[in-house]
CSV table of C-alpha atoms in Angstrom, one decimal:
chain,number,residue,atom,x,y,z
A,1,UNK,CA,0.0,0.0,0.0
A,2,UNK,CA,1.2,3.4,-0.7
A,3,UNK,CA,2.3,5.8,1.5
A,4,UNK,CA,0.0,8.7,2.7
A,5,UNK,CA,1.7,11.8,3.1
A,6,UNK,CA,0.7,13.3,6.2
A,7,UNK,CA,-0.6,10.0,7.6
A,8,UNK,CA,-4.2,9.4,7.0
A,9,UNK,CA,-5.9,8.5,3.7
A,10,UNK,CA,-5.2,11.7,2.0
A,11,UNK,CA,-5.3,13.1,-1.6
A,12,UNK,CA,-1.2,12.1,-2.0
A,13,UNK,CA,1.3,9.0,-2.3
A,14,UNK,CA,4.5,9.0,-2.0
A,15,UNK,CA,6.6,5.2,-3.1
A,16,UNK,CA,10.1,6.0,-3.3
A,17,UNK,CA,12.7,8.5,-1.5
A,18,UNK,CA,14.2,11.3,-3.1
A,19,UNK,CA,17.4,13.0,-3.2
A,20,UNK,CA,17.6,16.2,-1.1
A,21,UNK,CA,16.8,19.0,-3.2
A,22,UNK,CA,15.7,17.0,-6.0
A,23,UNK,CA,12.9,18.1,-8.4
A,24,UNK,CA,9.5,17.0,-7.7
A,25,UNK,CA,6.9,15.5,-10.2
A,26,UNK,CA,2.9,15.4,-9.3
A,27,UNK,CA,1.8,12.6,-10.8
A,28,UNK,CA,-2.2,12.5,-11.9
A,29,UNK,CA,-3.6,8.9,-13.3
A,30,UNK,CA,-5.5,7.4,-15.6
A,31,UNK,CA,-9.6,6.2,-15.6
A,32,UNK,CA,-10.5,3.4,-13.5
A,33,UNK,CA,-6.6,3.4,-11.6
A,34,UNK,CA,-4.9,4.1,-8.6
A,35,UNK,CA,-1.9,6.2,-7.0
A,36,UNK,CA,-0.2,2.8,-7.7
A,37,UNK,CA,-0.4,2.8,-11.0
A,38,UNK,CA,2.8,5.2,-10.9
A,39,UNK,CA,4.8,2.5,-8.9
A,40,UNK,CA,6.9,1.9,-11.9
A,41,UNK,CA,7.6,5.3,-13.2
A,42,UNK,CA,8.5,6.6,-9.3
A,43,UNK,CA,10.8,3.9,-9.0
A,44,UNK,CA,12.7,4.6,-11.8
A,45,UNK,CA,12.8,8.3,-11.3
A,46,UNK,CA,13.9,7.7,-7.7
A,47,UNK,CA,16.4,9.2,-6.0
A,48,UNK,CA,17.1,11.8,-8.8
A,49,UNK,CA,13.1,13.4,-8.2
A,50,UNK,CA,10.4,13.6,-5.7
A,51,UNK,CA,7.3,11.3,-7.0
A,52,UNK,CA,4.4,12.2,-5.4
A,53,UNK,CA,0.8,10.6,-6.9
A,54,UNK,CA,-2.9,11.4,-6.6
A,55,UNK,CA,-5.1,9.0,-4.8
A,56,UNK,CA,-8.3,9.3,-6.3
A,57,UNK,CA,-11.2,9.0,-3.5
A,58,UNK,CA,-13.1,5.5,-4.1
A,59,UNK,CA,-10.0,3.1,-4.7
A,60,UNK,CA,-7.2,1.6,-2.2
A,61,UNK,CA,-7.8,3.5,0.8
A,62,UNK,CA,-10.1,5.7,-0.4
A,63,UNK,CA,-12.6,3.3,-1.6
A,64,UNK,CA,-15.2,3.7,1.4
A,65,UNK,CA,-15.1,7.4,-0.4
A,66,UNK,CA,-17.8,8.2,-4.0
A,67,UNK,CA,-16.0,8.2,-6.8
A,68,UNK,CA,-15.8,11.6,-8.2
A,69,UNK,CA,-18.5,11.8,-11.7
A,70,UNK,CA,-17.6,15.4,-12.3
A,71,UNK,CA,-14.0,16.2,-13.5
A,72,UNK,CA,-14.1,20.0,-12.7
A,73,UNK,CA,-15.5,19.0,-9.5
A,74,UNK,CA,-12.5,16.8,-9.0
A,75,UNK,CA,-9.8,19.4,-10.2
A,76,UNK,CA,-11.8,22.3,-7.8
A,77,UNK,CA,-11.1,19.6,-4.9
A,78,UNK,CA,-7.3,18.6,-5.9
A,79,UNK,CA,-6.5,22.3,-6.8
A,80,UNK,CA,-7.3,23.8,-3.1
A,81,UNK,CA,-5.0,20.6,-2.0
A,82,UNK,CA,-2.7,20.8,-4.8
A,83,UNK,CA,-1.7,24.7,-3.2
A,84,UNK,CA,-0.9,23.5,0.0
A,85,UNK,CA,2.3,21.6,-1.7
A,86,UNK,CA,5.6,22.4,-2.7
A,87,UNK,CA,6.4,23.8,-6.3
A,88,UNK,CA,6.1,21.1,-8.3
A,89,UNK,CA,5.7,19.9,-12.1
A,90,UNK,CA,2.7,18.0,-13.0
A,91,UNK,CA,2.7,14.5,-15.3
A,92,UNK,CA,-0.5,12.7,-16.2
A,93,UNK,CA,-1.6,10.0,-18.5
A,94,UNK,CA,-4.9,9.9,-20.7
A,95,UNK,CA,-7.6,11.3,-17.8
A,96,UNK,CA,-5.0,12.5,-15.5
A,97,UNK,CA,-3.6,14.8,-18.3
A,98,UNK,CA,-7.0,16.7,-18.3
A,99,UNK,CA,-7.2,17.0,-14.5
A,100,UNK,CA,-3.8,17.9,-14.5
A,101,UNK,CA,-4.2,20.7,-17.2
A,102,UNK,CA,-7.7,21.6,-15.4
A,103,UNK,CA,-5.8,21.8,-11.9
A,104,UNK,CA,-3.2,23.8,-13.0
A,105,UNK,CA,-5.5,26.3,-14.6
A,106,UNK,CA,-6.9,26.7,-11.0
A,107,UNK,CA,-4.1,27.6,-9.4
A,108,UNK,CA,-2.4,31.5,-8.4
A,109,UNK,CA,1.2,30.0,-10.1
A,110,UNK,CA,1.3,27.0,-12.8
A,111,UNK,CA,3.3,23.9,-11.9
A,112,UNK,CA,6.9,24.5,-13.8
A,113,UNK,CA,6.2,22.0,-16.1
A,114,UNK,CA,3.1,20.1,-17.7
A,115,UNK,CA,3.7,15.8,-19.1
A,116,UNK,CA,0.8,15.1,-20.8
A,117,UNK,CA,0.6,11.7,-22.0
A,118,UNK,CA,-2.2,9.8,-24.0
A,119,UNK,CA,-4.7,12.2,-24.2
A,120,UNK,CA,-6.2,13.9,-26.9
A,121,UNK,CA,-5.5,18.4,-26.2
A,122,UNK,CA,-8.3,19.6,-24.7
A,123,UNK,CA,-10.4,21.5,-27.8
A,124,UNK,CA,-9.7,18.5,-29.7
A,125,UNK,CA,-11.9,16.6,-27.5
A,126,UNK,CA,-14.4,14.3,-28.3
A,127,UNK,CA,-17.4,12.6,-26.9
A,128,UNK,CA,-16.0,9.0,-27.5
A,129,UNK,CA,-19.0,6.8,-26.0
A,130,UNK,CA,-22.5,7.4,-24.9
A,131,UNK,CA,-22.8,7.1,-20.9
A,132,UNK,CA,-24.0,4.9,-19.4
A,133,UNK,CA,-22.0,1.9,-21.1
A,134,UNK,CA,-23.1,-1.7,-19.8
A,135,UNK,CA,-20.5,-3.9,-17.6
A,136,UNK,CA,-20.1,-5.8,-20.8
A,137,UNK,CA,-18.8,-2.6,-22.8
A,138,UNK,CA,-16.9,-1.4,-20.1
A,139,UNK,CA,-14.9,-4.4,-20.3
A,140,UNK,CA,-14.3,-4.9,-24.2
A,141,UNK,CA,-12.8,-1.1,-24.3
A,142,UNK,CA,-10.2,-1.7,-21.1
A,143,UNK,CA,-9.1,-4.9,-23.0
A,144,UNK,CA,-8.9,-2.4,-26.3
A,145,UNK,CA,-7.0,-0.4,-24.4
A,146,UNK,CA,-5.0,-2.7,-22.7
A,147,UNK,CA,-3.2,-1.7,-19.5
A,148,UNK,CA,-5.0,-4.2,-17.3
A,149,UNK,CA,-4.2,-7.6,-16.9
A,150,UNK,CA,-6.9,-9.9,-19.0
A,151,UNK,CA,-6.4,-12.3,-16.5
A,152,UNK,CA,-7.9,-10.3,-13.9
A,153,UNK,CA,-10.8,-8.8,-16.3
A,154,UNK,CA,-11.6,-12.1,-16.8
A,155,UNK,CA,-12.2,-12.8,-12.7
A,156,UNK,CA,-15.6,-11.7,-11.2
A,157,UNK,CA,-14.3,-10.4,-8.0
A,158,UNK,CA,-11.8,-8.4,-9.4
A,159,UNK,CA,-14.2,-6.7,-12.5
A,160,UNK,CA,-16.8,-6.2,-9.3
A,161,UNK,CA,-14.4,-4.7,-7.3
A,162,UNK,CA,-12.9,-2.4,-10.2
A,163,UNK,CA,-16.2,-1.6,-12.1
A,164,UNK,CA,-17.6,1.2,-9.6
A,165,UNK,CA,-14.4,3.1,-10.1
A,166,UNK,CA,-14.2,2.7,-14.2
A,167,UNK,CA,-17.8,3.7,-14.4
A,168,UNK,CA,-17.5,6.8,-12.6
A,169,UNK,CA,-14.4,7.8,-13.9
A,170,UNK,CA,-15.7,7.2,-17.1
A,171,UNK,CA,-18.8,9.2,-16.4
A,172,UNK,CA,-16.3,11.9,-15.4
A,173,UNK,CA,-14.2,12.1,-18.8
A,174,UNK,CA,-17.2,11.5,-21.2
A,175,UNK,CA,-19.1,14.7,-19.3
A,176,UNK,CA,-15.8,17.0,-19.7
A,177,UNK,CA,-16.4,19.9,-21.9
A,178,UNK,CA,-13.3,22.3,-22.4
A,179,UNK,CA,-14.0,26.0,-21.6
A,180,UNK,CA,-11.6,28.0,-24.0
A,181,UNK,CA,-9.3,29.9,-22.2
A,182,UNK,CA,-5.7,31.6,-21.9
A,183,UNK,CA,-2.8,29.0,-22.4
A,184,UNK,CA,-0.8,28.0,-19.1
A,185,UNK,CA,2.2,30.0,-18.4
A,186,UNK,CA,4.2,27.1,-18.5
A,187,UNK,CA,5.5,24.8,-21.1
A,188,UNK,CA,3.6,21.7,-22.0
A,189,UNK,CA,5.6,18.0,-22.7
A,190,UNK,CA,3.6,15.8,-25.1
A,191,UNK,CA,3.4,12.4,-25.1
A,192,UNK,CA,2.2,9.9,-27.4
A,193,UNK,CA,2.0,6.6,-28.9
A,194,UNK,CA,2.0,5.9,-32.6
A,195,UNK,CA,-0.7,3.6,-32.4
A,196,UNK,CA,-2.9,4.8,-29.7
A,197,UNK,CA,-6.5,4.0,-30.8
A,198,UNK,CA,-7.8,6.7,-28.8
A,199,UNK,CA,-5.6,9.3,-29.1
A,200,UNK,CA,-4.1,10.2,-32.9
A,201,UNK,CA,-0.4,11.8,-32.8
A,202,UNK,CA,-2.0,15.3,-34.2
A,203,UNK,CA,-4.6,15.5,-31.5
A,204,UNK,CA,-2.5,14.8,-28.6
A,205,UNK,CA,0.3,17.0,-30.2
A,206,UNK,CA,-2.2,19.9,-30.1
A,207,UNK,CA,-1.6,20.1,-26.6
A,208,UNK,CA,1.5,22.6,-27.0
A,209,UNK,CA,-1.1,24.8,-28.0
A,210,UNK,CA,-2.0,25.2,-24.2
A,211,UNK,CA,0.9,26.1,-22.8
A,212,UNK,CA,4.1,28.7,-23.1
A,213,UNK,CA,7.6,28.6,-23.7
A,214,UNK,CA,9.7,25.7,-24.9
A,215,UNK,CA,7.0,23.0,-25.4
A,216,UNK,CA,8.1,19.7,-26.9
A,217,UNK,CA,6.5,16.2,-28.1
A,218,UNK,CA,8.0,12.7,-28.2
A,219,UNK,CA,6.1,9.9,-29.7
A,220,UNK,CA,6.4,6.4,-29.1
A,221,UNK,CA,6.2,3.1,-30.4
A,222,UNK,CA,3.0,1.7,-29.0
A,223,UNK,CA,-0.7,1.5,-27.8
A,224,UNK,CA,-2.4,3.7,-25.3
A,225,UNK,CA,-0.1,2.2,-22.5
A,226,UNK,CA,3.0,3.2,-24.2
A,227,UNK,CA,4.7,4.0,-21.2
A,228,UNK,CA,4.7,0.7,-20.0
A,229,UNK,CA,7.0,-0.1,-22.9
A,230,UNK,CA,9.0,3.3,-22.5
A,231,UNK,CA,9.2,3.6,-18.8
A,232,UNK,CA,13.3,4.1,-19.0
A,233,UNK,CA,13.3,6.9,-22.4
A,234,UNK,CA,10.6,8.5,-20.6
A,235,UNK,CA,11.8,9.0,-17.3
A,236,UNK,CA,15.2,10.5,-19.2
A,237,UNK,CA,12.5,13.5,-21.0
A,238,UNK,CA,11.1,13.9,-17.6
A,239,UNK,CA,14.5,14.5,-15.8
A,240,UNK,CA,16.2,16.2,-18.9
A,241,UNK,CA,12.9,18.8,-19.0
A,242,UNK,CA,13.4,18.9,-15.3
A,243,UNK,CA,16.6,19.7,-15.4
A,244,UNK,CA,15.8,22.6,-17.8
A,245,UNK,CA,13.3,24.4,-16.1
A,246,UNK,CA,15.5,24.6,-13.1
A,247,UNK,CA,18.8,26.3,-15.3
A,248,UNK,CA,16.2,28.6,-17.0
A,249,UNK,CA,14.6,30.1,-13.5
C-alpha cells in the first residue's frame, strides 16, 4: 500500500525517497486506476526526483469514499489541496492529463512543467461513448486499451471490485467539456504513442497549444499504455525537462 503523506488517507502517495533538493513530479492517473499505477515510473525516477501521486477518492484507501463523476468537480477539490504543496511539475496520462491541465488552470502559479501523455488536447476533444455503457462494454474497451491484466478482467471479483471506479471515472471524462481559455504559463511535454486507438499523434500534439515557452512532443512506439513499454526513455524526458526548467529560473 502506498504511503499517505501526512498520515491518514489523504489526496497524495508517495513510493520512493528522493534525493535532497531533488525536483519534484505530481503525478495524476489514468480512468479506472490508482496512485499505484505510478509505482513503476516513481521507482525509476527515484532518487534523482520527488514522486508524489494522486489518490483518487473511491479506490485503495479511499474506496469507502464516492468516486468523483464530475471532472471539474474533482480538479476544484485537488486544486485547493494541490496549493498546499511544494512547487512542483505535474505528469498525467490519458484522464490524468486533463485533470492535470484543469488543476493547473486553478491555481495562483502554474506547476513548472506540464507531461501530458495519452490524451487527446483539450479543444480537440471528443465525446468518445454514450454514458452509461453496460459492464459488458466497459470491459471490451479496457481490453482495447490494454493496460490491465486480462487475467484479472476475466475474474468476477476483481471486475466487481474495479467496475464502480471505471464507471465513474468514465462518467467523469465523457461529461468533460473544455472552456476556451488563456494557455498556461508554462511549457507543455507531449506524449504519445504511434498507435494509440484513442488518441491520434496530431490530436495529442495539439496540446502545445495550451501552454508557453519551450513546449516539446516525443512519440512512441506503441498503444495507449505506451509507457509501460518506454518507462526508462521517458523517465530520461522527464528529468532532462526537469533539469531545464531549473537552469532557466
Amino acid at each position: 500500500m502506498p504511503g499517505a503523506l501526512g498520515g491518514g488517507a489523504g489526496w497524495f502517495r508517495r513510493f520512493h525517497p528522493a534525493d535532497e533538493g531533488a525536483p519534484r513530479l505530481l503525478c495524476f492517473p489514468y480512468a479506472g486506476a490508482s496512485a499505484s499505477a505510478y509505482h513503476g515510473l516513481s521507482e525509476t525516477l527515484s532518487p534523482a526526483a520527488e514522486v508524489t501521486v494522486v489518490q483518487y477518492p473511491g479506490r485503495q484507501d479511499r474506496r469507502r469514499e464516492p468516486v468523483p463523476v464530475d471532472l471539474a468537480e474533482l480538479a476544484d477539490r485537488l486544486a485547493a489541496e494541490v496549493a498546499g504543496l511544494p512547487p512542483a511539475a505535474f505528469f498525467g496520462h490519458s484522464m490524468g492529463a486533463i485533470v492535470a491541465f484543469e488543476v493547473a488552470r486553478r491555481l495562483a502559479a502554474p506547476p513548472p512543467a506540464l507531461f501530458v501523455s495519452g490524451r487527446r488536447s483539450p479543444a480537440r476533444s471528443r465525446q468518445e461513448r454514450t454514458h452509461p455503457m453496460g459492464d459488458r462494454e466497459l470491459l471490451d474497451d479496457m481490453t482495447r486499451l490494454g493496460g490491465t491484466d486480462a487475467r484479472l478482467l476475466d475474474s468476477p471479483a476483481f471486475v466487481r471490485m474495479i467496475m464502480p471506479v471505471v464507471r465513474g471515472d468514465y462518467q467523469a471524462i465523457d461529461t468533460y467539456r473544455y472552456r476556451p481559455g488563456p494557455p498556461l504559463a508554462c511549457p507543455i511535454v507531449v506524449l504519445a504513442g504511434d498507435a494509440d486507438p484513442m488518441t491520434p499523434v496530431e490530436d495529442a500534439l495539439a496540446w502545445r497549444e495550451h501552454g508557453s515557452g519551450d513546449g516539446a512532443g516525443f512519440v512512441f512506439p506503441g498503444g495507449h499504455f505506451f509507457l509501460d513499454d518506454h518507462r526508462e526513455r521517458i523517465a530520461e524526458i522527464v528529468l532532462d525537462r526537469l533539469a531545464a526548467g531549473r537552469a532557466a529560473g
